[in-house]
């Protein structure tokens, strides 16, 4: 799916939106290939990187990421911590703990927004200019992507418009094409 408003987007970029000084992109790709200043890992509270995005990050970046994570655990849902990148081509990994989906009546939306916001705040505290994040909680935590897309995009939009930040480029990098396109459609309809 091509963004009809910007047909000449870079490879992998499905949609692009400007939020003040920040360019926000929906990207179909592998977050472990990103070369932004940092990537966000969708982590569990114990920072045990055994599945999903977390496992892919450790597999490609090396065991040092798990070793550093062990020193920081546990991390409450909605919070984020930072480790080095191991062998990945970024400066940092920001591990944010999103909620497990339990039907929607247990504060999942607020927890997901807090997890994304915490990652954005850590990036700003580090003075980073670019950040890539996945569809937090949509994998093994079973958060419905259609619902998560709205929460994640809205949180990024509000943060970029209301907070002072060093960030100038945020990419939501999603491996599954269908999910990336779904996020793009949600972005198209964001106010």
Coordinates of C-alpha atoms in Angstrom, one line a residue:
X1 CA 0.0 0.0 0.0
X2 CA 1.4 3.4 -1.0
X3 CA 0.6 6.6 0.7
X4 CA -1.4 8.5 -2.0
X5 CA -0.3 11.8 -0.5
X6 CA 3.5 10.9 -0.8
X7 CA 4.1 8.4 -3.6
X8 CA 7.9 8.9 -3.6
X9 CA 8.6 7.6 -0.1
X10 CA 11.9 5.8 0.7
X11 CA 12.0 2.0 0.5
X12 CA 10.0 0.3 3.1
X13 CA 8.2 3.4 4.3
X14 CA 4.5 3.0 3.9
X15 CA 3.3 6.2 5.4
X16 CA 4.8 9.4 6.7
X17 CA 3.4 12.2 8.8
X18 CA 5.0 15.4 10.2
X19 CA 4.3 16.2 13.8
X20 CA 5.9 19.6 14.3
X21 CA 9.6 19.2 13.9
X22 CA 9.3 15.4 14.0
X23 CA 8.9 13.1 11.0
X24 CA 6.9 10.0 11.9
X25 CA 7.0 7.0 9.5
X26 CA 5.3 3.6 9.4
X27 CA 7.8 1.2 8.0
X28 CA 7.6 -2.4 6.8
X29 CA 10.8 -4.0 7.9
X30 CA 13.0 -5.7 10.5
X31 CA 13.7 -3.5 13.5
X32 CA 17.1 -5.2 14.0
X33 CA 18.2 -3.7 10.7
X34 CA 17.4 -0.1 11.7
X35 CA 20.2 2.4 11.9
X36 CA 18.4 5.0 14.0
X37 CA 20.1 6.3 17.2
X38 CA 18.1 3.7 19.2
X39 CA 15.5 0.9 18.8
X40 CA 12.8 0.0 21.2
X41 CA 12.4 -3.5 22.4
X42 CA 8.9 -4.7 23.4
X43 CA 10.0 -6.4 26.6
X44 CA 8.5 -8.3 29.5
X45 CA 8.8 -7.2 33.1
X46 CA 11.6 -9.6 33.8
X47 CA 13.6 -8.5 30.7
X48 CA 13.9 -12.1 29.6
X49 CA 14.3 -11.8 25.8
X50 CA 13.1 -15.3 24.8
X51 CA 10.5 -14.6 22.2
X52 CA 9.2 -12.1 19.6
X53 CA 11.0 -8.9 18.9
X54 CA 13.1 -9.3 22.1
X55 CA 14.5 -12.6 21.0
X56 CA 15.3 -11.3 17.5
X57 CA 17.2 -8.3 19.0
X58 CA 19.3 -10.6 21.3
X59 CA 19.9 -13.1 18.5
X60 CA 21.3 -10.4 16.2
X61 CA 22.8 -8.1 18.9
X62 CA 24.4 -10.7 21.1
X63 CA 24.1 -12.1 24.6
X64 CA 25.5 -8.9 26.2
X65 CA 22.0 -7.4 25.7
X66 CA 20.5 -10.1 27.9
X67 CA 23.4 -9.7 30.5
X68 CA 22.8 -6.0 30.8
X69 CA 19.0 -6.5 30.9
X70 CA 19.4 -8.9 33.8
X71 CA 21.0 -6.2 35.9
X72 CA 18.0 -3.8 35.3
X73 CA 15.1 -6.3 35.8
X74 CA 12.4 -6.3 37.0
X75 CA 10.7 -3.3 35.2
X76 CA 7.1 -2.5 35.8
X77 CA 4.5 -2.4 33.0
X78 CA 4.6 1.1 31.4
X79 CA 8.2 1.8 32.2
X80 CA 11.3 1.7 30.0
X81 CA 15.1 1.1 30.7
X82 CA 18.1 1.4 28.5
X83 CA 21.0 -0.9 27.6
X84 CA 23.8 -0.9 25.1
X85 CA 23.2 -2.2 21.6
X86 CA 25.5 -5.2 21.5
X87 CA 26.4 -5.7 17.9
X88 CA 23.4 -3.9 16.5
X89 CA 24.1 -0.7 14.4
X90 CA 22.4 1.7 16.9
X91 CA 23.6 3.5 20.0
X92 CA 21.1 2.2 22.5
X93 CA 18.2 -0.2 23.0
X94 CA 15.3 1.1 25.0
X95 CA 13.4 -1.8 26.6
X96 CA 9.8 -0.8 27.3
X97 CA 7.3 -3.1 29.0
X98 CA 3.9 -3.0 27.4
X99 CA 0.8 -4.8 28.8
X100 CA -0.5 -8.2 28.0
X101 CA -4.0 -8.1 26.5
X102 CA -6.6 -9.4 28.9
X103 CA -9.8 -8.2 27.1
X104 CA -9.4 -4.5 27.3
X105 CA -11.0 -3.9 30.7
X106 CA -7.8 -4.0 32.8
X107 CA -6.2 -0.7 31.9
X108 CA -4.3 -2.0 28.9
X109 CA -4.8 1.1 26.8
X110 CA -3.3 3.4 29.5
X111 CA -0.5 0.9 30.1
X112 CA 0.4 0.8 26.4
X113 CA 0.4 4.6 26.1
X114 CA 2.6 4.8 29.2
X115 CA 5.0 2.2 27.7
X116 CA 5.4 4.1 24.5
X117 CA 5.6 7.5 26.3
X118 CA 8.3 6.0 28.6
X119 CA 10.4 5.0 25.6
X120 CA 10.0 8.5 24.0
X121 CA 11.1 10.1 27.3
X122 CA 14.2 7.8 27.6
X123 CA 15.1 8.8 24.0
X124 CA 14.7 12.4 24.8
X125 CA 16.7 12.1 28.1
X126 CA 19.6 10.6 26.0
X127 CA 19.4 13.5 23.5
X128 CA 18.6 11.1 20.6
X129 CA 17.4 12.4 17.2
X130 CA 16.0 9.2 15.8
X131 CA 14.2 6.2 17.2
X132 CA 12.6 3.0 15.8
X133 CA 9.9 1.2 17.7
X134 CA 7.9 -2.0 17.0
X135 CA 4.1 -2.5 17.4
X136 CA 4.5 -2.8 21.2
X137 CA 2.5 -5.6 22.8
X138 CA 1.0 -6.8 19.5
X139 CA 3.1 -10.0 19.3
X140 CA 3.2 -12.5 22.1
X141 CA 1.3 -10.1 24.4
X142 CA -1.7 -10.5 22.1
X143 CA -2.7 -6.8 22.0
X144 CA -5.1 -6.4 19.0
X145 CA -3.0 -4.5 16.4
X146 CA -6.0 -2.4 15.2
X147 CA -6.5 -1.1 18.7
X148 CA -2.8 -0.8 19.5
X149 CA -2.1 1.3 16.4
X150 CA -4.5 4.0 17.5
X151 CA -2.9 4.1 21.0
X152 CA 0.7 4.1 19.8
X153 CA 0.2 6.7 17.0
X154 CA -1.9 9.0 19.3
X155 CA 0.7 8.8 22.1
X156 CA 3.5 9.7 19.6
X157 CA 1.5 12.6 18.1
X158 CA 0.7 14.1 21.5
X159 CA 4.2 13.7 22.7
X160 CA 5.7 15.3 19.6
X161 CA 3.3 18.2 19.7
X162 CA 3.3 18.9 23.5
X163 CA 6.8 17.9 24.7
X164 CA 10.2 19.4 24.1
X165 CA 12.2 16.7 22.5
X166 CA 15.5 16.1 20.7
X167 CA 13.8 13.6 18.5
X168 CA 13.4 14.5 14.8
X169 CA 12.7 11.2 13.3
X170 CA 10.5 8.3 14.7
X171 CA 9.9 5.1 12.8
X172 CA 7.3 2.5 13.7
X173 CA 9.1 -0.5 12.2
X174 CA 6.9 -3.6 11.8
X175 CA 7.9 -6.9 10.4
X176 CA 4.5 -8.2 9.4
X177 CA 3.3 -6.4 6.2
X178 CA -0.4 -6.7 7.1
X179 CA 0.2 -5.1 10.5
X180 CA 2.4 -2.3 9.0
X181 CA -0.4 -1.5 6.5
X182 CA -3.0 -1.5 9.3
X183 CA -0.9 1.0 11.2
X184 CA -0.6 3.1 8.0
X185 CA -4.3 3.2 7.6
X186 CA -4.8 4.3 11.2
X187 CA -2.1 7.0 10.7
X188 CA -3.9 8.2 7.6
X189 CA -7.0 8.9 9.6
X190 CA -5.3 10.5 12.6
X191 CA -6.2 14.1 13.2

